[in-house]
Short mmCIF file of C-alpha atoms and ligand atoms in Angstrom, two decimals:
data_model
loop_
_atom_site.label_atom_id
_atom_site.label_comp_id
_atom_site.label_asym_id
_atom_site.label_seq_id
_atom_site.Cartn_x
_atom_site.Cartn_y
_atom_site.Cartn_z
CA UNK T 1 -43.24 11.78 -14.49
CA UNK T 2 -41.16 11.97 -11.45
CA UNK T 3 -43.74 10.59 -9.14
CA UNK T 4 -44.11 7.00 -8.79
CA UNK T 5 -41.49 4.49 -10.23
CA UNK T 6 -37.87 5.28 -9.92
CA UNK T 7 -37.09 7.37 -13.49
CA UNK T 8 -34.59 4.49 -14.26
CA UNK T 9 -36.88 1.85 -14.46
CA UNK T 10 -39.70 4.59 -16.84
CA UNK T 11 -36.69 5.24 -18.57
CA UNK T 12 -35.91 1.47 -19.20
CA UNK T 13 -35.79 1.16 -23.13
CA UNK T 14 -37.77 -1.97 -24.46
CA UNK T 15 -36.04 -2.31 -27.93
CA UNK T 16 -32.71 -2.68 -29.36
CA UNK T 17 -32.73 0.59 -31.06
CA UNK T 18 -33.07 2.50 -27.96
CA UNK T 19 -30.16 0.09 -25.91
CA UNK T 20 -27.36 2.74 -25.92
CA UNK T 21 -23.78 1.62 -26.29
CA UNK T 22 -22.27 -1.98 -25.70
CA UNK T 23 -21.64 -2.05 -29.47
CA UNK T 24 -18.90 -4.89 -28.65
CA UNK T 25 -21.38 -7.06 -27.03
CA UNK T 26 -24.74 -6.39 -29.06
CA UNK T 27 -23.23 -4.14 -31.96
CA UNK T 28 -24.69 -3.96 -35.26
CA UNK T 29 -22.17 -6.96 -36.49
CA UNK T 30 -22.40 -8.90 -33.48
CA UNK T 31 -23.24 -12.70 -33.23
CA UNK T 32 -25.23 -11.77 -30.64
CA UNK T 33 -27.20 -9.42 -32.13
CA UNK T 34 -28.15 -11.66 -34.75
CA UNK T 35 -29.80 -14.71 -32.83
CA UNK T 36 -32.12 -11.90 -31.00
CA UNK T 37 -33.30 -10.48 -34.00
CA UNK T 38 -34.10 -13.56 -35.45
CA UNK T 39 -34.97 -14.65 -31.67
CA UNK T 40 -32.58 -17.71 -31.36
CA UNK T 41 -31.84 -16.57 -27.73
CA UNK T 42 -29.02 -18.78 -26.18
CA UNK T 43 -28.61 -19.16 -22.56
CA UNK T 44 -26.40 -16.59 -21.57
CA UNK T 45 -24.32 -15.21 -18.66
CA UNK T 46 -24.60 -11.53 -18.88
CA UNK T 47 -21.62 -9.70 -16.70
CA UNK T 48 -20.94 -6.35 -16.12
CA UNK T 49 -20.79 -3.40 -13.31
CA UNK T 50 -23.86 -2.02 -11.89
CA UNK T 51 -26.40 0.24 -13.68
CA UNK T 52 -24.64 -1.06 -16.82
CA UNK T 53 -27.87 -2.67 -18.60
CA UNK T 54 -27.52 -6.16 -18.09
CA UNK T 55 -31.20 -6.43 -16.72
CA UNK T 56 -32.40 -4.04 -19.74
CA UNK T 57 -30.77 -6.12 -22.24
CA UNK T 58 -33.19 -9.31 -20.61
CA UNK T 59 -35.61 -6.75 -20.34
CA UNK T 60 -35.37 -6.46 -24.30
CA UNK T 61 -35.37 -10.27 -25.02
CA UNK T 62 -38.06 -10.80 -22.83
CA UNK T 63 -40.57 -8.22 -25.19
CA UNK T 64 -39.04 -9.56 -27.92
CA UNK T 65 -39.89 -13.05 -26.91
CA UNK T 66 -43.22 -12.13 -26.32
CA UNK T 67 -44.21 -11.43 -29.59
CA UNK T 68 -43.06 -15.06 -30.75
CA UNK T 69 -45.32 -16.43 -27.34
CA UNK T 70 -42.23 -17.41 -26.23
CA UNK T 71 -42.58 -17.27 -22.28
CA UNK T 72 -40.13 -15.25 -20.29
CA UNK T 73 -40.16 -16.14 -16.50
CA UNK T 74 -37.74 -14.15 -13.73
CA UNK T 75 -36.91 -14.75 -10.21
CA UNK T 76 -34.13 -12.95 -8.60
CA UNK T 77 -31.67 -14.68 -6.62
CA UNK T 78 -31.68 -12.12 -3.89
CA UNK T 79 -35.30 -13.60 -2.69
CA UNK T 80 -35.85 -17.11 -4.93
CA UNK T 81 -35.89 -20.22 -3.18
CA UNK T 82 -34.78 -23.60 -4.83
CA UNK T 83 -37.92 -24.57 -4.49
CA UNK T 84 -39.43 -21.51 -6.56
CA UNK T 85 -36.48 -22.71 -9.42
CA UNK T 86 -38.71 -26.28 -9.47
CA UNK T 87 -41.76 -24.74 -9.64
CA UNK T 88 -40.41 -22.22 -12.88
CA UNK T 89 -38.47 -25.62 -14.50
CA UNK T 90 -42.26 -28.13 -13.72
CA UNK T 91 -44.19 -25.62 -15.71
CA UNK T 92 -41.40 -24.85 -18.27
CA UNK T 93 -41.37 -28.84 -18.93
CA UNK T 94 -45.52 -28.48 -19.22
CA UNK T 95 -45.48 -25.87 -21.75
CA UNK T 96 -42.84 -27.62 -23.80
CA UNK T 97 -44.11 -31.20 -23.92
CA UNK T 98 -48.52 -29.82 -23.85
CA UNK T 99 -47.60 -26.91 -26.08
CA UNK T 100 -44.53 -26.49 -27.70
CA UNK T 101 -43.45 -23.50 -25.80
CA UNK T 102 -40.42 -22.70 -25.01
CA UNK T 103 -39.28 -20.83 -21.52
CA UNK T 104 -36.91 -18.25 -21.13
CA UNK T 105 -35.84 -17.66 -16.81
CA UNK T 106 -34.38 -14.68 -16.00
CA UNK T 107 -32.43 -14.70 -13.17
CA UNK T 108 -31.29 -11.51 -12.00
CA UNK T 109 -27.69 -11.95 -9.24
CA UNK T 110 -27.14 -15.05 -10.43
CA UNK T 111 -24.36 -14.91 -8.18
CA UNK T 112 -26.05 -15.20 -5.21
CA UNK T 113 -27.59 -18.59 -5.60
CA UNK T 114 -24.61 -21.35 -3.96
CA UNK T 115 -23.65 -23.98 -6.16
CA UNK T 116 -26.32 -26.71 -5.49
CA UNK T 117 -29.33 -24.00 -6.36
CA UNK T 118 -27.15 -23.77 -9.44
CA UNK T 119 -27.37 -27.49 -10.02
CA UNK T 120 -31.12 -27.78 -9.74
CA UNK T 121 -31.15 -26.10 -13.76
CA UNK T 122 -28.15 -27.78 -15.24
CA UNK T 123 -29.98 -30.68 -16.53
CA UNK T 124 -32.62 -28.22 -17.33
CA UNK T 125 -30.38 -26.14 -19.79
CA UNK T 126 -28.74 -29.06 -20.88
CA UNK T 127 -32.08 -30.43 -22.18
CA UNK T 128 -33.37 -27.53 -23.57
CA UNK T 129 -36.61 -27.38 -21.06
CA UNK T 130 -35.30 -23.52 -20.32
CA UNK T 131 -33.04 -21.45 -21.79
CA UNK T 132 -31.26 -19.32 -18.84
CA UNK T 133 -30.02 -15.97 -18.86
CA UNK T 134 -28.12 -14.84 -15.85
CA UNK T 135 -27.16 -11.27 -14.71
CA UNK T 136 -24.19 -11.28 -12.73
CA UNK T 137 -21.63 -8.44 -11.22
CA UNK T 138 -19.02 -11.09 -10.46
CA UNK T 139 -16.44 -12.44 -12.73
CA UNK T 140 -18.85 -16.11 -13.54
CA UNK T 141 -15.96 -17.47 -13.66
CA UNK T 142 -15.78 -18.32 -9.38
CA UNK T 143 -19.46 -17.44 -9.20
CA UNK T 144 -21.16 -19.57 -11.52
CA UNK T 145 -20.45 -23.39 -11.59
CA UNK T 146 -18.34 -24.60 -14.40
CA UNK T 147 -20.95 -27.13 -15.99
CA UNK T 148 -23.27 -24.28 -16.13
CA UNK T 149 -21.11 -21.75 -17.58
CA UNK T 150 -19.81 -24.19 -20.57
CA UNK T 151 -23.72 -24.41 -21.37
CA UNK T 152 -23.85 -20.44 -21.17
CA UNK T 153 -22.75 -17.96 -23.33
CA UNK T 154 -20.95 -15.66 -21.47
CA UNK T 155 -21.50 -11.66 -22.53
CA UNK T 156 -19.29 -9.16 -20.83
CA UNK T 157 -21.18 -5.78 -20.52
CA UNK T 158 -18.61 -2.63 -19.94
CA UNK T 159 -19.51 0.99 -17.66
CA UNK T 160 -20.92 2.64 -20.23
CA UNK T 161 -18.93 5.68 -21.69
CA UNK T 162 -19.71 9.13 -20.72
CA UNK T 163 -21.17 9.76 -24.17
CA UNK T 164 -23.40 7.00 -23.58
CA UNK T 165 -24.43 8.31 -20.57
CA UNK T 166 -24.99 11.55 -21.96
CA UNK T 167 -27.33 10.20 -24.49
CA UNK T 168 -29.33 8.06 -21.74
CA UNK T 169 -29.60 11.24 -19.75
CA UNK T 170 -30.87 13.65 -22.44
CA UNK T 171 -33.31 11.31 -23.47
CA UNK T 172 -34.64 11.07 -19.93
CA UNK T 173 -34.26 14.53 -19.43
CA UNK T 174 -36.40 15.35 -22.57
CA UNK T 175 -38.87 13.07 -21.30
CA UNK T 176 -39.07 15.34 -18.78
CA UNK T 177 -39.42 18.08 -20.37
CA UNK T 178 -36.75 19.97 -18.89
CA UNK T 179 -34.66 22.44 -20.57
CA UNK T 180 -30.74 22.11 -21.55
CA UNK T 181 -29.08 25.63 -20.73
CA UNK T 182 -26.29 26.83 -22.78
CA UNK T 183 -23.33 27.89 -20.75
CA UNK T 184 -21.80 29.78 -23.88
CA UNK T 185 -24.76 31.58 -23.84
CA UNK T 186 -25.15 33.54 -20.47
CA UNK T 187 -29.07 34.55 -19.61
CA UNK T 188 -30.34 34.07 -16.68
CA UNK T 189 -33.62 32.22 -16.97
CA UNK T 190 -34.85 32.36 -13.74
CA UNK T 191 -35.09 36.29 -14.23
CA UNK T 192 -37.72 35.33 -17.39
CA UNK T 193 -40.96 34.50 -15.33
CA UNK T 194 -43.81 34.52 -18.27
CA UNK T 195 -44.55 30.99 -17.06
CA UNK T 196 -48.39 31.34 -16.10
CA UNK T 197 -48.90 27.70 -15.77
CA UNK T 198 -48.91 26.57 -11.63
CA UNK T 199 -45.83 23.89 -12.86
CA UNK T 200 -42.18 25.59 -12.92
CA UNK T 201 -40.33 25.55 -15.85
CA UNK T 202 -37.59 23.33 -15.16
CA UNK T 203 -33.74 24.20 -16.23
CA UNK T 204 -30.63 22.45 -16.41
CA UNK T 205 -27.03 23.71 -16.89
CA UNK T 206 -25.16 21.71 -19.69
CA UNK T 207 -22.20 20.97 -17.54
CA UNK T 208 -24.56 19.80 -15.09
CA UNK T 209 -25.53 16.98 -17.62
CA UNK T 210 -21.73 16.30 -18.29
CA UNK T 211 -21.12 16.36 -14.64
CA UNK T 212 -23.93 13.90 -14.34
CA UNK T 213 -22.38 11.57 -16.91
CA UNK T 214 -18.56 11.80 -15.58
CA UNK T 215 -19.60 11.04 -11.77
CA UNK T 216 -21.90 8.53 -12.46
CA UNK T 217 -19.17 6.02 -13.64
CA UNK T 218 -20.93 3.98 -16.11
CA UNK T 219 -23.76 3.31 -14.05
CA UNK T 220 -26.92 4.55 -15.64
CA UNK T 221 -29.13 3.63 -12.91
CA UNK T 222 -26.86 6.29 -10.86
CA UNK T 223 -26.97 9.07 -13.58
CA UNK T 224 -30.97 8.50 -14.12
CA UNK T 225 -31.52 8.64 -10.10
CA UNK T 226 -28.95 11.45 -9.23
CA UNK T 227 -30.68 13.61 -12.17
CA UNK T 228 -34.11 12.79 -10.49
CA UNK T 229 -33.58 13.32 -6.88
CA UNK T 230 -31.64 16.91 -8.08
CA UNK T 231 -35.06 18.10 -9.93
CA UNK T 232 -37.31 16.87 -6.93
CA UNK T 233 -34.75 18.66 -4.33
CA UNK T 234 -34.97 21.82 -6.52
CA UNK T 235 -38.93 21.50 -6.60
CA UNK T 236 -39.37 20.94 -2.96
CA UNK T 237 -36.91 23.45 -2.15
CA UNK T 238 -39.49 25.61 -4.26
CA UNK T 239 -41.95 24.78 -2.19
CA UNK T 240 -40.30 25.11 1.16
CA UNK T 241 -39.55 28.72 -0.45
CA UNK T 242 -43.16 29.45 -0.61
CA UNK T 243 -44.12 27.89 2.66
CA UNK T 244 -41.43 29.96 4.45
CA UNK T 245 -42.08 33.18 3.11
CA UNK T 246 -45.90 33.28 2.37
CA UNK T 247 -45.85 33.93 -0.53
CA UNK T 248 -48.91 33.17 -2.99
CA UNK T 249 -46.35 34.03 -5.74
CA UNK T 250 -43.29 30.95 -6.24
CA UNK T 251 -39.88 31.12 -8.48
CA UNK T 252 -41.94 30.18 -12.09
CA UNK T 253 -38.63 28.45 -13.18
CA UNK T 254 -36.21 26.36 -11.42
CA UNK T 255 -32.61 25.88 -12.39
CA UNK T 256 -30.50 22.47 -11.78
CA UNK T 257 -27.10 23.44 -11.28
CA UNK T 258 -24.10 21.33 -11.10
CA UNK T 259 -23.95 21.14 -7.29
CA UNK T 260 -27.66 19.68 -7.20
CA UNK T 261 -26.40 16.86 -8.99
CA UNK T 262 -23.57 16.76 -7.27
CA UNK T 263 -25.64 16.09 -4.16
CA UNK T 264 -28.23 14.28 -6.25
CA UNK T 265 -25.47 11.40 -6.50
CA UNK T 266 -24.06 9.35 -3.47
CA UNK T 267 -20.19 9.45 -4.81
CA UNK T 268 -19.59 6.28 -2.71
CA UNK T 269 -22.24 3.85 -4.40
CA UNK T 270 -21.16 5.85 -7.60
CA UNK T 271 -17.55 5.37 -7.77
CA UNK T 272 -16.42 1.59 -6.21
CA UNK T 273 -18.41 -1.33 -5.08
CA UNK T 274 -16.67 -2.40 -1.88
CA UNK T 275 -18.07 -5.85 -1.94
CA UNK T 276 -17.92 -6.42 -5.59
CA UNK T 277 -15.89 -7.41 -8.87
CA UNK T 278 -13.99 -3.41 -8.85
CA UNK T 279 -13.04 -4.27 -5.29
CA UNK T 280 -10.71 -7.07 -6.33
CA UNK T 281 -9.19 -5.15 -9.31
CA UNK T 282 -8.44 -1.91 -7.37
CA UNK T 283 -6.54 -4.07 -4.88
CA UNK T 284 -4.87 -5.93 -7.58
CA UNK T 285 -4.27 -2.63 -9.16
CA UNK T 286 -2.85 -0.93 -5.77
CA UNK T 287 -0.42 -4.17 -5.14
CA UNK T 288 1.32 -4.10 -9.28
CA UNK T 289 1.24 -0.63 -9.15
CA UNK T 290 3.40 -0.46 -5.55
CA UNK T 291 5.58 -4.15 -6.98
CA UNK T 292 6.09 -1.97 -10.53
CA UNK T 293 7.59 1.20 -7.86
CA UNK T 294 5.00 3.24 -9.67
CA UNK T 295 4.41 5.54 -7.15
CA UNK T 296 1.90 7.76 -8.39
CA UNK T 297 -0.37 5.20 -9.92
CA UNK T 298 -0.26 3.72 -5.95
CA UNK T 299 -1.53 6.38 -4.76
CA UNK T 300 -4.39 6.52 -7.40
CA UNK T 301 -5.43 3.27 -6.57
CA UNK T 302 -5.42 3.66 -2.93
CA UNK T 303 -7.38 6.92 -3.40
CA UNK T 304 -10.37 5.26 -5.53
CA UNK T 305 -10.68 3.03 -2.96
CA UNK T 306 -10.71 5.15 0.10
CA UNK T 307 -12.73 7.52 -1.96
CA UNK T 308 -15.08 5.00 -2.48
CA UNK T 309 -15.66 3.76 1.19
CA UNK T 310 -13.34 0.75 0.85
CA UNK T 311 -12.09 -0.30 4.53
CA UNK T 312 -9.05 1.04 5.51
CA UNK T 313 -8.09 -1.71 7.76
CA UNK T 314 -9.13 -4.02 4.48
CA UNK T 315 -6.22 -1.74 2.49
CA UNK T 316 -3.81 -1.99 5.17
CA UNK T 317 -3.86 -5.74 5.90
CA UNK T 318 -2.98 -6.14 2.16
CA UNK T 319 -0.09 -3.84 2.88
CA UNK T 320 1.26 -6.02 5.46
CA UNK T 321 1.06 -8.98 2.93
CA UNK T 322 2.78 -6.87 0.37
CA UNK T 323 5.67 -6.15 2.68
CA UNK T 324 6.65 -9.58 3.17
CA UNK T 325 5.80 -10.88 -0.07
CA UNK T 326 7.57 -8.48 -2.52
CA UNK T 327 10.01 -5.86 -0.26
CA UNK T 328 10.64 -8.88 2.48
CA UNK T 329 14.45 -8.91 3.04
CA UNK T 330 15.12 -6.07 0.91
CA UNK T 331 14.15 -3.45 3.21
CA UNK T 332 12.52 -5.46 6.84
CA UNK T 333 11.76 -2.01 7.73
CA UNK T 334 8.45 -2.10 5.72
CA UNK T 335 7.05 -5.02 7.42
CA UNK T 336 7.30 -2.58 10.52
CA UNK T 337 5.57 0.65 8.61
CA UNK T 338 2.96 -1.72 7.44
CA UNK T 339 2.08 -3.10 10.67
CA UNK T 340 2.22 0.51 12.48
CA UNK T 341 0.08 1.67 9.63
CA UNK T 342 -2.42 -0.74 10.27
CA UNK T 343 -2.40 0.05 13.76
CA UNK T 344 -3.07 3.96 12.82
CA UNK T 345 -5.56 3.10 11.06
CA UNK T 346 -7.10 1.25 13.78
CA UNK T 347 -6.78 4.15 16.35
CA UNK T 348 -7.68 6.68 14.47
CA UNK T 349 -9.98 5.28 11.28
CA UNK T 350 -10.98 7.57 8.25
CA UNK T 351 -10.51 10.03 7.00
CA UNK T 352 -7.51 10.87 9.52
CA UNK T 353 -6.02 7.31 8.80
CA UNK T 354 -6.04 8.07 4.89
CA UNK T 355 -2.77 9.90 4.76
CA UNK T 356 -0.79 7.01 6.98
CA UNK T 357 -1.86 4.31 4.07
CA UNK T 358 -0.78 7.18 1.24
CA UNK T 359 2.54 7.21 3.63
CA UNK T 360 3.05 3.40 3.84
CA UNK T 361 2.10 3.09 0.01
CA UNK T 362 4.88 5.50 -1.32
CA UNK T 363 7.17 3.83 0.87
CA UNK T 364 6.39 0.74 -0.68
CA UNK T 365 6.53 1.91 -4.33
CA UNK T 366 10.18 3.57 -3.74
CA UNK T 367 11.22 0.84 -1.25
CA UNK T 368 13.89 -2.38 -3.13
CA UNK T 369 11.87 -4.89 -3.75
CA UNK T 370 12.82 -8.92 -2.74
CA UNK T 371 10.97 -11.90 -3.75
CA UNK T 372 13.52 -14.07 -2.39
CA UNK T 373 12.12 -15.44 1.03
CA UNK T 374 8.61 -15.89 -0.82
CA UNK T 375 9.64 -17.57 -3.13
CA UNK T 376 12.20 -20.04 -1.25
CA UNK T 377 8.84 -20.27 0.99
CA UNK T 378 7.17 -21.56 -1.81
CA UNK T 379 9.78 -23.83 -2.81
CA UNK T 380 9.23 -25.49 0.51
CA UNK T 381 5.35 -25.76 0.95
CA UNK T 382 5.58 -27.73 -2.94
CA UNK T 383 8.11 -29.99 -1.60
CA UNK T 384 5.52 -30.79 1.34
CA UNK T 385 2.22 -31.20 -1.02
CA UNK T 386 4.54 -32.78 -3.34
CA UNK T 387 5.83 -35.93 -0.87
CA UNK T 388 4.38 -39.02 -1.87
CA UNK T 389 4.36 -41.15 1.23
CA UNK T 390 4.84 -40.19 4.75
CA UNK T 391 6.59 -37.46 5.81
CA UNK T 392 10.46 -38.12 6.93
CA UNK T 393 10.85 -38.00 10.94
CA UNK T 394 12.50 -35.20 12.19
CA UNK T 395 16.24 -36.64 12.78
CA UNK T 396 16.87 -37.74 16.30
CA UNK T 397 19.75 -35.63 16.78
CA UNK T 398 17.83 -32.63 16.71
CA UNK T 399 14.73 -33.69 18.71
CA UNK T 400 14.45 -32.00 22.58
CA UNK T 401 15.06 -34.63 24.99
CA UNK T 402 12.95 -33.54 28.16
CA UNK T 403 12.24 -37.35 29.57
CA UNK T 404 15.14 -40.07 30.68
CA UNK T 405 13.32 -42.37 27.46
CA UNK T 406 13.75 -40.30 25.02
CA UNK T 407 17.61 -39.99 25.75
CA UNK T 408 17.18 -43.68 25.80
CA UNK T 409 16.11 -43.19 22.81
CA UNK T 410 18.26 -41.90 21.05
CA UNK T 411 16.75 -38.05 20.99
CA UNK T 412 19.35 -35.22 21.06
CA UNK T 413 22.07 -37.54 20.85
CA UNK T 414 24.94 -36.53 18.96
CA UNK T 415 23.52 -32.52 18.72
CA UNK T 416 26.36 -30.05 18.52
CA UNK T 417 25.18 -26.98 20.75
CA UNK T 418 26.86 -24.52 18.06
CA UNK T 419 27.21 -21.35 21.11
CA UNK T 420 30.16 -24.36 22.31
CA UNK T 421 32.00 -23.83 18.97
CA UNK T 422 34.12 -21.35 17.73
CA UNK T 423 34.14 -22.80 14.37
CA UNK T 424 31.31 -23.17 12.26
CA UNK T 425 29.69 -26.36 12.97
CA UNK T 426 29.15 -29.18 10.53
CA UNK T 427 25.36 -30.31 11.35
CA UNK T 428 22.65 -31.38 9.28
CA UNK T 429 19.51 -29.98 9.89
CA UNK T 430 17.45 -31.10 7.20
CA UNK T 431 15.47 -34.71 6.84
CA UNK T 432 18.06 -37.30 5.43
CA UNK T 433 16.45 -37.53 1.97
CA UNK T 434 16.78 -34.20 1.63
CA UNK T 435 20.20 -33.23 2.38
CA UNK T 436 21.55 -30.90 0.28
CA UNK T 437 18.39 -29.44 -0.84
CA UNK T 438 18.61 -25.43 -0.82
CA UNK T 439 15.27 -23.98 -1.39
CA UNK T 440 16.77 -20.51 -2.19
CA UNK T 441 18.30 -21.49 -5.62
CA UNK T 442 16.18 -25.02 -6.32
CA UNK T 443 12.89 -26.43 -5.90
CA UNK T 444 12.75 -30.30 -5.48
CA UNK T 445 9.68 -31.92 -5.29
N1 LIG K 1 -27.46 0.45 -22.43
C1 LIG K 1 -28.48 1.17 -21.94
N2 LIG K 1 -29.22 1.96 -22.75
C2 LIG K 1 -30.20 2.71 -22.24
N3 LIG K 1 -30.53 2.75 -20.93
C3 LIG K 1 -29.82 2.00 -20.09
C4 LIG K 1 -28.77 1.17 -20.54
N4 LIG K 1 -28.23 0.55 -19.50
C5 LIG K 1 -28.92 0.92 -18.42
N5 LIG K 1 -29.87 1.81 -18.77
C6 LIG K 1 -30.79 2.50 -17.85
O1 LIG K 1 -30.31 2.26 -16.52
C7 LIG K 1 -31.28 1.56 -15.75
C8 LIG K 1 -30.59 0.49 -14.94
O2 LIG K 1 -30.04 -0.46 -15.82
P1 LIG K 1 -30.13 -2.03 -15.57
O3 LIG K 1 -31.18 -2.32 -14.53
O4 LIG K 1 -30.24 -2.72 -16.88
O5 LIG K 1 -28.73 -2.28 -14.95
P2 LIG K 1 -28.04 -3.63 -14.51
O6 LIG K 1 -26.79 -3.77 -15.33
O7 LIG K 1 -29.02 -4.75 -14.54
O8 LIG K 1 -27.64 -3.25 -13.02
P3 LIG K 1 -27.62 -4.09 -11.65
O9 LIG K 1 -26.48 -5.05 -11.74
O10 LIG K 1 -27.32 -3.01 -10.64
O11 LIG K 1 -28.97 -4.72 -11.50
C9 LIG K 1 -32.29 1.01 -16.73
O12 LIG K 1 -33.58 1.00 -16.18
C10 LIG K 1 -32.21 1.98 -17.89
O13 LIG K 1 -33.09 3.08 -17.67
#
């Protein structure tokens, strides 16, 4: 069982019944729901983290359609080329117009083909010659084009909960024919060796399960793999044993403990996706919780992320941004502790660097916080995109006068050097449609 295929994909159900959790998107009352089991499949966008079951769920439609010789084609935009999409839609437009057959394509990372390889089934949908369904990690909303997505049904898939997970992972686990160990109950079951059969008997601890099902973060694919590579570690660790020693005679039973799947499980894949969807939130997360002077959830945020292998350098550029954009005047200290973080970061990288962005972070949660010079900022760039017609010249009295034609000109003339004056100098230094425009309490556009 654990030779061969990855135990995720064995373990890949092929019916409804067996599709564990995600009760809000395919849930007993669900719309959803419905249309599959009476196989009216719309073409749908199907978003969610990794591991969480969007390809199952096509997975399930596709056996499904099957039975009602409904074809169910899938290229995955990782390795599809436009011209692979023609070839699917030409034989989809066959089958419907010889045969009456409808298509269902499949394509897994939707994301990944650009906008015009998204075009080349819009008409397609549209018409009816395929009906699409689309996995996606990315919010389809700036990955998939907007004419596509109003013909799509979009279905949000969530991590699955830990429960979940422990129900995907005892069923595999079963499957395997391994055996749940109570901790309440303590024997040790290695010391039991009436095993006469060559193959151990394979244990696990119960709170290795749980363990399994907390660290693995809603991903199932992460859960199923970690269990597997902890069992085949344990086995060839067996083996080694045997090897080693030269012994004819081998541990009969073999116990999976919570560190095995500890190690089974890469806690970096496991816990953030540094290029995906929970990349953007964390950071969005990180920069409320600092502007909210929240300064433990701050540091939570910064820790996922540096837990999970995010780029320090990444974190700290957004610090420098935050420092302008929401302390700025209030304390012009923290532009400086931004930039030196990001510096320490740079000399020294992780993990060393780690406690100079906690540092920086706190300081920003406690620090005042002023919007005033982003906004004013703002005030001024919608003026500019705002103008209708050209731009108004600078005034002459304030333009440099380096040549003997420009003073000719008329540039610099009339400019009151304001060191010369004791008073304060009346001046204008805006265009002459906008005088009196203050940016700080008004925005004209
Ligand atoms: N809801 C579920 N019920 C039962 N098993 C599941 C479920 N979701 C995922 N699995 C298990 O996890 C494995 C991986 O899931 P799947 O390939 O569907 O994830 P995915 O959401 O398409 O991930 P990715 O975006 O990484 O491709 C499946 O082969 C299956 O064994």
């Amino acid at each position: 069982m654990l030779e061969g295929k990855p135990l995720a994909d064995k373990m890949r159900p092929d019916t409804l019944q067996d599709y564990i959790g995600q009760s809000r998107a395919v849930g007993q009352e669900t719309l959803l729901r419905s249309l599959l089991e009476t196989n009216e499949i719309p073409s749908l966008i199907l978003w969610g983290p990794p591991g969480c079951g969007k390809t199952t769920l096509a997975h399930i439609i596709a056996n499904n359609s099957k039975k009602h010789s409904i074809r169910f084609v899938t290229l995955s935009a990782t390795n599809a080329k436009t011209n692979d999409v023609r070839d699917v839609i030409k034989q989809a437009q066959n089958e419907k117009s010889f045969f009456k057959r409808k298509t269902i394509l499949f394509i897994d990372e939707i994301h990944r083909f650009n906008k015009s390889q998204q075009d080349t089934f819009l008409p397609h949908v549209e018409c009816g010659t395929i009906t699409l369904i689309g996995a996606t990690t990315e919010n389809p909303s700036f990955q998939v084009n907007a004419a596509l997505l109003s013909r799509c049904r979009v279905i949000v898939l969530e991590k699955l909960p830990v429960e979940a997970m422990v129900t995907i992972l005892m069923r595999a686990i079963n499957s395997l024919g391994i055996h749940v160990l109570d901790s309440s109950r303590p024997t040790d079951p290695l010391s039991h060796s009436s095993n006469s059969s060559s193959e151990p008997s394979v244990f696990i601890e119960d709170k290795a399960v749980d363990t399994l099902a907390y660290l693995s973060d809603g991903d199932a694919r992460a859960g199923l793999n970690g269990l597997q590579l902890a069992v085949l570690a344990r086995l060839s660790s067996r083996k080694m044993f045997c090897k080693k020693s030269g012994q004819t005679y081998s541990p009969s039973r073999v116990l999976i403990t919570e560190n095995d799947v500890k190690e089974g499980l890469q806690q970096s894949h496991i816990l953030y996706d540094r290029a995906g969807e929970e990349h953007y939130n964390c950071i969005s997360a990180l920069h409320k919780s600092m502007r909210g002077s929240d300064q433990s959830a701050s540091l939570y945020w910064l820790a996922r992320m540096l837990e999970g292998g995010e780029d320090p350098l990444y974190v700290a550029r957004r610090l420098v941004r935050f420092a302008s954009e929401d302390i700025g005047l209030a304390d012009p200290s923290a532009l400086t502790q931004a930039v030196a973080a990001y510096q320490g970061c740079h000399f020294i990288g992780m993990p060393e660097c780690e406690v100079l962005l906690a540092q920086c972070v706190v300081y920003f949660a406690r620090a005042p916080k002023s919007i005033e010079v982003y906004s004013a900022y703002n005030n001024v760039k919608a003026c500019l995109r705002n103008h209708q017609g050209p731009l108004p010249p600078v005034p002459l009295h304030l333009r440099n006068a380096p040549t003997r034609l420009m003073k000719d000109l008329g540039y610099g003339k009339g400019y009151k050097y304001n060191p010369m004056y004791s008073e304060p100098v009346d001046q204008e230094y805006l265009p002459e449609e906008l005088r009196g425009v203050d940016f700080f309490k008004q925005r004209r556009c």
